[in-house]
Amino acid sequence: MHASNIAVNLPTVTVHDPVTKAVRIMALGRMPGLIVVDGRGRPSCVLPGTQVLRLAVPGAYQEDPALCRTIDEAHADLFWGELGDLTVGDCLPQRPATPATVRLDATLLEVAALMARLRSPIVAVVGPDGVLAGAITLERLLTTLVLSGSDD
């Protein structure tokens, strides 16, 4: 089986989109992250949901979990409002890693190895021209592997 057999169309974002849009897409689609594309539809990177959380939660609270217990629930919910005018580009590291991409003819082992090596919950599947053809999430990959190898 190849990547093209299990790739699906997922929503994407650009570096100029608001973070709130990215969060909404991830939440409603139950996605672990999003593929960020450039103006030509080519994947530039994967934005994991955890990177968005790093922006929403102030650094002091990330570094000291005990500090989190000092904030009551009503005030803890206000941190989400701090995302305000931030863009997807603001969430990305200064030097984004090479996007997790595979060709249409990549095997599922190649997809799994790439996900594991890059610790990426999503892999972009690209055509010969480098344009996004679809995506494979970790959940979709694991489900396919379990169902295809199920002899129970």
PDB file of N, CA, C and O in Angstrom, residues 11-64:
ATOM      1  N   PRO A  11      -7.774  20.434   5.740  1.00  0.00           N
ATOM      2  CA  PRO A  11      -7.608  21.883   5.644  1.00  0.00           C
ATOM      3  C   PRO A  11      -6.150  22.265   5.891  1.00  0.00           C
ATOM      4  O   PRO A  11      -5.432  21.587   6.624  1.00  0.00           O
ATOM      5  N   THR A  12      -5.726  23.338   5.259  1.00  0.00           N
ATOM      6  CA  THR A  12      -4.375  23.857   5.434  1.00  0.00           C
ATOM      7  C   THR A  12      -4.462  25.321   5.851  1.00  0.00           C
ATOM      8  O   THR A  12      -5.537  25.932   5.790  1.00  0.00           O
ATOM      9  N   VAL A  13      -3.341  25.865   6.261  1.00  0.00           N
ATOM     10  CA  VAL A  13      -3.248  27.282   6.603  1.00  0.00           C
ATOM     11  C   VAL A  13      -1.985  27.848   5.968  1.00  0.00           C
ATOM     12  O   VAL A  13      -1.114  27.102   5.521  1.00  0.00           O
ATOM     13  N   THR A  14      -1.906  29.178   5.947  1.00  0.00           N
ATOM     14  CA  THR A  14      -0.701  29.858   5.502  1.00  0.00           C
ATOM     15  C   THR A  14      -0.109  30.583   6.707  1.00  0.00           C
ATOM     16  O   THR A  14      -0.764  30.696   7.749  1.00  0.00           O
ATOM     17  N   VAL A  15       1.096  31.089   6.561  1.00  0.00           N
ATOM     18  CA  VAL A  15       1.741  31.803   7.663  1.00  0.00           C
ATOM     19  C   VAL A  15       1.000  33.086   8.017  1.00  0.00           C
ATOM     20  O   VAL A  15       1.175  33.627   9.112  1.00  0.00           O
ATOM     21  N   HIS A  16       0.147  33.570   7.126  1.00  0.00           N
ATOM     22  CA  HIS A  16      -0.569  34.822   7.358  1.00  0.00           C
ATOM     23  C   HIS A  16      -1.914  34.628   8.049  1.00  0.00           C
ATOM     24  O   HIS A  16      -2.525  35.599   8.493  1.00  0.00           O
ATOM     25  N   ASP A  17      -2.382  33.383   8.143  1.00  0.00           N
ATOM     26  CA  ASP A  17      -3.673  33.115   8.790  1.00  0.00           C
ATOM     27  C   ASP A  17      -3.581  33.339  10.295  1.00  0.00           C
ATOM     28  O   ASP A  17      -2.529  33.099  10.901  1.00  0.00           O
ATOM     29  N   PRO A  18      -4.679  33.782  10.916  1.00  0.00           N
ATOM     30  CA  PRO A  18      -4.671  33.962  12.368  1.00  0.00           C
ATOM     31  C   PRO A  18      -4.551  32.617  13.092  1.00  0.00           C
ATOM     32  O   PRO A  18      -5.077  31.608  12.628  1.00  0.00           O
ATOM     33  N   VAL A  19      -3.866  32.630  14.222  1.00  0.00           N
ATOM     34  CA  VAL A  19      -3.734  31.413  15.025  1.00  0.00           C
ATOM     35  C   VAL A  19      -5.107  30.915  15.451  1.00  0.00           C
ATOM     36  O   VAL A  19      -5.345  29.715  15.508  1.00  0.00           O
ATOM     37  N   THR A  20      -6.016  31.835  15.721  1.00  0.00           N
ATOM     38  CA  THR A  20      -7.357  31.427  16.155  1.00  0.00           C
ATOM     39  C   THR A  20      -8.038  30.576  15.082  1.00  0.00           C
ATOM     40  O   THR A  20      -8.753  29.639  15.401  1.00  0.00           O
ATOM     41  N   LYS A  21      -7.783  30.874  13.812  1.00  0.00           N
ATOM     42  CA  LYS A  21      -8.327  30.052  12.723  1.00  0.00           C
ATOM     43  C   LYS A  21      -7.710  28.661  12.770  1.00  0.00           C
ATOM     44  O   LYS A  21      -8.413  27.657  12.637  1.00  0.00           O
ATOM     45  N   ALA A  22      -6.406  28.594  12.970  1.00  0.00           N
ATOM     46  CA  ALA A  22      -5.721  27.308  13.045  1.00  0.00           C
ATOM     47  C   ALA A  22      -6.256  26.475  14.209  1.00  0.00           C
ATOM     48  O   ALA A  22      -6.511  25.274  14.061  1.00  0.00           O
ATOM     49  N   VAL A  23      -6.441  27.105  15.363  1.00  0.00           N
ATOM     50  CA  VAL A  23      -6.961  26.387  16.536  1.00  0.00           C
ATOM     51  C   VAL A  23      -8.360  25.867  16.246  1.00  0.00           C
ATOM     52  O   VAL A  23      -8.692  24.722  16.551  1.00  0.00           O
ATOM     53  N   ARG A  24      -9.190  26.709  15.631  1.00  0.00           N
ATOM     54  CA  ARG A  24     -10.562  26.303  15.322  1.00  0.00           C
ATOM     55  C   ARG A  24     -10.570  25.110  14.368  1.00  0.00           C
ATOM     56  O   ARG A  24     -11.304  24.144  14.558  1.00  0.00           O
ATOM     57  N   ILE A  25      -9.734  25.153  13.320  1.00  0.00           N
ATOM     58  CA  ILE A  25      -9.668  24.048  12.360  1.00  0.00           C
ATOM     59  C   ILE A  25      -9.208  22.769  13.051  1.00  0.00           C
ATOM     60  O   ILE A  25      -9.784  21.695  12.842  1.00  0.00           O
ATOM     61  N   MET A  26      -8.163  22.882  13.891  1.00  0.00           N
ATOM     62  CA  MET A  26      -7.663  21.691  14.588  1.00  0.00           C
ATOM     63  C   MET A  26      -8.716  21.126  15.533  1.00  0.00           C
ATOM     64  O   MET A  26      -8.920  19.918  15.596  1.00  0.00           O
ATOM     65  N   ALA A  27      -9.399  21.999  16.262  1.00  0.00           N
ATOM     66  CA  ALA A  27     -10.387  21.540  17.244  1.00  0.00           C
ATOM     67  C   ALA A  27     -11.587  20.892  16.563  1.00  0.00           C
ATOM     68  O   ALA A  27     -11.987  19.779  16.930  1.00  0.00           O
ATOM     69  N   LEU A  28     -12.155  21.568  15.594  1.00  0.00           N
ATOM     70  CA  LEU A  28     -13.350  21.037  14.940  1.00  0.00           C
ATOM     71  C   LEU A  28     -13.054  19.791  14.109  1.00  0.00           C
ATOM     72  O   LEU A  28     -13.894  18.908  13.989  1.00  0.00           O
ATOM     73  N   GLY A  29     -11.842  19.724  13.536  1.00  0.00           N
ATOM     74  CA  GLY A  29     -11.469  18.566  12.736  1.00  0.00           C
ATOM     75  C   GLY A  29     -10.778  17.474  13.532  1.00  0.00           C
ATOM     76  O   GLY A  29     -10.388  16.466  12.968  1.00  0.00           O
ATOM     77  N   ARG A  30     -10.617  17.728  14.846  1.00  0.00           N
ATOM     78  CA  ARG A  30      -9.923  16.785  15.721  1.00  0.00           C
ATOM     79  C   ARG A  30      -8.567  16.402  15.127  1.00  0.00           C
ATOM     80  O   ARG A  30      -8.213  15.233  15.042  1.00  0.00           O
ATOM     81  N   MET A  31      -7.825  17.438  14.743  1.00  0.00           N
ATOM     82  CA  MET A  31      -6.540  17.244  14.090  1.00  0.00           C
ATOM     83  C   MET A  31      -5.400  17.549  15.060  1.00  0.00           C
ATOM     84  O   MET A  31      -5.501  18.485  15.848  1.00  0.00           O
ATOM     85  N   PRO A  32      -4.313  16.792  14.976  1.00  0.00           N
ATOM     86  CA  PRO A  32      -3.176  17.022  15.878  1.00  0.00           C
ATOM     87  C   PRO A  32      -2.277  18.175  15.436  1.00  0.00           C
ATOM     88  O   PRO A  32      -1.354  18.551  16.135  1.00  0.00           O
ATOM     89  N   GLY A  33      -2.560  18.724  14.289  1.00  0.00           N
ATOM     90  CA  GLY A  33      -1.766  19.812  13.743  1.00  0.00           C
ATOM     91  C   GLY A  33      -2.260  20.135  12.349  1.00  0.00           C
ATOM     92  O   GLY A  33      -3.263  19.590  11.899  1.00  0.00           O
ATOM     93  N   LEU A  34      -1.551  21.046  11.701  1.00  0.00           N
ATOM     94  CA  LEU A  34      -1.938  21.463  10.363  1.00  0.00           C
ATOM     95  C   LEU A  34      -0.718  21.561   9.460  1.00  0.00           C
ATOM     96  O   LEU A  34       0.392  21.812   9.935  1.00  0.00           O
ATOM     97  N   ILE A  35      -0.959  21.420   8.178  1.00  0.00           N
ATOM     98  CA  ILE A  35       0.095  21.640   7.204  1.00  0.00           C
ATOM     99  C   ILE A  35       0.022  23.102   6.785  1.00  0.00           C
ATOM    100  O   ILE A  35      -1.041  23.610   6.426  1.00  0.00           O
ATOM    101  N   VAL A  36       1.159  23.773   6.849  1.00  0.00           N
ATOM    102  CA  VAL A  36       1.261  25.160   6.420  1.00  0.00           C
ATOM    103  C   VAL A  36       1.768  25.149   4.984  1.00  0.00           C
ATOM    104  O   VAL A  36       2.798  24.534   4.694  1.00  0.00           O
ATOM    105  N   VAL A  37       1.006  25.789   4.084  1.00  0.00           N
ATOM    106  CA  VAL A  37       1.389  25.813   2.677  1.00  0.00           C
ATOM    107  C   VAL A  37       1.791  27.219   2.252  1.00  0.00           C
ATOM    108  O   VAL A  37       1.370  28.207   2.854  1.00  0.00           O
ATOM    109  N   ASP A  38       2.603  27.284   1.214  1.00  0.00           N
ATOM    110  CA  ASP A  38       2.979  28.590   0.666  1.00  0.00           C
ATOM    111  C   ASP A  38       1.939  29.002  -0.377  1.00  0.00           C
ATOM    112  O   ASP A  38       0.932  28.314  -0.583  1.00  0.00           O
ATOM    113  N   GLY A  39       2.183  30.093  -1.052  1.00  0.00           N
ATOM    114  CA  GLY A  39       1.244  30.614  -2.039  1.00  0.00           C
ATOM    115  C   GLY A  39       1.030  29.724  -3.249  1.00  0.00           C
ATOM    116  O   GLY A  39       0.063  29.884  -3.984  1.00  0.00           O
ATOM    117  N   ARG A  40       1.925  28.772  -3.458  1.00  0.00           N
ATOM    118  CA  ARG A  40       1.802  27.845  -4.591  1.00  0.00           C
ATOM    119  C   ARG A  40       1.221  26.498  -4.191  1.00  0.00           C
ATOM    120  O   ARG A  40       1.195  25.576  -4.993  1.00  0.00           O
ATOM    121  N   GLY A  41       0.787  26.373  -2.925  1.00  0.00           N
ATOM    122  CA  GLY A  41       0.204  25.111  -2.472  1.00  0.00           C
ATOM    123  C   GLY A  41       1.221  24.068  -2.080  1.00  0.00           C
ATOM    124  O   GLY A  41       0.897  22.897  -1.921  1.00  0.00           O
ATOM    125  N   ARG A  42       2.462  24.493  -1.892  1.00  0.00           N
ATOM    126  CA  ARG A  42       3.515  23.562  -1.481  1.00  0.00           C
ATOM    127  C   ARG A  42       3.668  23.610   0.027  1.00  0.00           C
ATOM    128  O   ARG A  42       3.694  24.682   0.627  1.00  0.00           O
ATOM    129  N   PRO A  43       3.805  22.446   0.672  1.00  0.00           N
ATOM    130  CA  PRO A  43       3.976  22.426   2.127  1.00  0.00           C
ATOM    131  C   PRO A  43       5.274  23.115   2.539  1.00  0.00           C
ATOM    132  O   PRO A  43       6.331  22.841   1.970  1.00  0.00           O
ATOM    133  N   SER A  44       5.177  24.005   3.501  1.00  0.00           N
ATOM    134  CA  SER A  44       6.390  24.641   4.014  1.00  0.00           C
ATOM    135  C   SER A  44       6.762  24.087   5.382  1.00  0.00           C
ATOM    136  O   SER A  44       7.923  24.070   5.742  1.00  0.00           O
ATOM    137  N   CYS A  45       5.766  23.626   6.135  1.00  0.00           N
ATOM    138  CA  CYS A  45       6.041  22.988   7.422  1.00  0.00           C
ATOM    139  C   CYS A  45       4.754  22.411   7.986  1.00  0.00           C
ATOM    140  O   CYS A  45       3.670  22.637   7.457  1.00  0.00           O
ATOM    141  N   VAL A  46       4.903  21.673   9.070  1.00  0.00           N
ATOM    142  CA  VAL A  46       3.765  21.163   9.816  1.00  0.00           C
ATOM    143  C   VAL A  46       3.704  21.951  11.117  1.00  0.00           C
ATOM    144  O   VAL A  46       4.721  22.135  11.786  1.00  0.00           O
ATOM    145  N   LEU A  47       2.525  22.458  11.435  1.00  0.00           N
ATOM    146  CA  LEU A  47       2.309  23.188  12.683  1.00  0.00           C
ATOM    147  C   LEU A  47       1.623  22.244  13.660  1.00  0.00           C
ATOM    148  O   LEU A  47       0.422  22.015  13.567  1.00  0.00           O
ATOM    149  N   PRO A  48       2.385  21.652  14.601  1.00  0.00           N
ATOM    150  CA  PRO A  48       1.742  20.783  15.587  1.00  0.00           C
ATOM    151  C   PRO A  48       0.911  21.614  16.560  1.00  0.00           C
ATOM    152  O   PRO A  48       1.259  22.763  16.864  1.00  0.00           O
ATOM    153  N   GLY A  49      -0.171  21.040  17.038  1.00  0.00           N
ATOM    154  CA  GLY A  49      -1.007  21.733  18.015  1.00  0.00           C
ATOM    155  C   GLY A  49      -0.230  22.130  19.252  1.00  0.00           C
ATOM    156  O   GLY A  49      -0.510  23.154  19.874  1.00  0.00           O
ATOM    157  N   THR A  50       0.779  21.355  19.598  1.00  0.00           N
ATOM    158  CA  THR A  50       1.575  21.669  20.787  1.00  0.00           C
ATOM    159  C   THR A  50       2.337  22.982  20.622  1.00  0.00           C
ATOM    160  O   THR A  50       2.587  23.679  21.604  1.00  0.00           O
ATOM    161  N   GLN A  51       2.672  23.337  19.402  1.00  0.00           N
ATOM    162  CA  GLN A  51       3.366  24.611  19.172  1.00  0.00           C
ATOM    163  C   GLN A  51       2.428  25.786  19.431  1.00  0.00           C
ATOM    164  O   GLN A  51       2.839  26.819  19.942  1.00  0.00           O
ATOM    165  N   VAL A  52       1.147  25.613  19.088  1.00  0.00           N
ATOM    166  CA  VAL A  52       0.156  26.648  19.374  1.00  0.00           C
ATOM    167  C   VAL A  52      -0.004  26.789  20.889  1.00  0.00           C
ATOM    168  O   VAL A  52      -0.094  27.899  21.416  1.00  0.00           O
ATOM    169  N   LEU A  53      -0.003  25.664  21.584  1.00  0.00           N
ATOM    170  CA  LEU A  53      -0.116  25.715  23.050  1.00  0.00           C
ATOM    171  C   LEU A  53       1.046  26.477  23.669  1.00  0.00           C
ATOM    172  O   LEU A  53       0.866  27.199  24.655  1.00  0.00           O
ATOM    173  N   ARG A  54       2.224  26.349  23.093  1.00  0.00           N
ATOM    174  CA  ARG A  54       3.388  27.058  23.625  1.00  0.00           C
ATOM    175  C   ARG A  54       3.175  28.571  23.594  1.00  0.00           C
ATOM    176  O   ARG A  54       3.685  29.290  24.437  1.00  0.00           O
ATOM    177  N   LEU A  55       2.420  29.054  22.605  1.00  0.00           N
ATOM    178  CA  LEU A  55       2.128  30.485  22.547  1.00  0.00           C
ATOM    179  C   LEU A  55       1.038  30.884  23.521  1.00  0.00           C
ATOM    180  O   LEU A  55       1.060  31.979  24.075  1.00  0.00           O
ATOM    181  N   ALA A  56       0.061  30.001  23.706  1.00  0.00           N
ATOM    182  CA  ALA A  56      -1.077  30.333  24.557  1.00  0.00           C
ATOM    183  C   ALA A  56      -0.730  30.290  26.035  1.00  0.00           C
ATOM    184  O   ALA A  56      -1.330  31.006  26.839  1.00  0.00           O
ATOM    185  N   VAL A  57       0.221  29.464  26.404  1.00  0.00           N
ATOM    186  CA  VAL A  57       0.589  29.315  27.812  1.00  0.00           C
ATOM    187  C   VAL A  57       1.900  30.061  28.054  1.00  0.00           C
ATOM    188  O   VAL A  57       2.928  29.721  27.465  1.00  0.00           O
ATOM    189  N   PRO A  58       1.873  31.083  28.914  1.00  0.00           N
ATOM    190  CA  PRO A  58       3.100  31.835  29.185  1.00  0.00           C
ATOM    191  C   PRO A  58       4.245  30.923  29.639  1.00  0.00           C
ATOM    192  O   PRO A  58       4.031  29.919  30.320  1.00  0.00           O
ATOM    193  N   GLY A  59       5.456  31.285  29.247  1.00  0.00           N
ATOM    194  CA  GLY A  59       6.646  30.478  29.507  1.00  0.00           C
ATOM    195  C   GLY A  59       6.838  30.098  30.957  1.00  0.00           C
ATOM    196  O   GLY A  59       7.231  28.974  31.266  1.00  0.00           O
ATOM    197  N   ALA A  60       6.561  31.013  31.868  1.00  0.00           N
ATOM    198  CA  ALA A  60       6.754  30.720  33.290  1.00  0.00           C
ATOM    199  C   ALA A  60       5.893  29.537  33.725  1.00  0.00           C
ATOM    200  O   ALA A  60       6.326  28.706  34.524  1.00  0.00           O
ATOM    201  N   TYR A  61       4.690  29.436  33.188  1.00  0.00           N
ATOM    202  CA  TYR A  61       3.789  28.337  33.546  1.00  0.00           C
ATOM    203  C   TYR A  61       4.232  27.023  32.901  1.00  0.00           C
ATOM    204  O   TYR A  61       3.994  25.949  33.448  1.00  0.00           O
ATOM    205  N   GLN A  62       4.871  27.112  31.748  1.00  0.00           N
ATOM    206  CA  GLN A  62       5.385  25.912  31.091  1.00  0.00           C
ATOM    207  C   GLN A  62       6.560  25.344  31.863  1.00  0.00           C
ATOM    208  O   GLN A  62       6.728  24.135  31.957  1.00  0.00           O
ATOM    209  N   GLU A  63       7.374  26.237  32.393  1.00  0.00           N
ATOM    210  CA  GLU A  63       8.587  25.808  33.094  1.00  0.00           C
ATOM    211  C   GLU A  63       8.329  25.358  34.524  1.00  0.00           C
ATOM    212  O   GLU A  63       9.082  24.549  35.060  1.00  0.00           O
ATOM    213  N   ASP A  64       7.271  25.872  35.154  1.00  0.00           N
ATOM    214  CA  ASP A  64       6.986  25.540  36.549  1.00  0.00           C
ATOM    215  C   ASP A  64       5.529  25.092  36.690  1.00  0.00           C
ATOM    216  O   ASP A  64       4.635  25.920  36.902  1.00  0.00           O
TER     217      ASP A  64
END
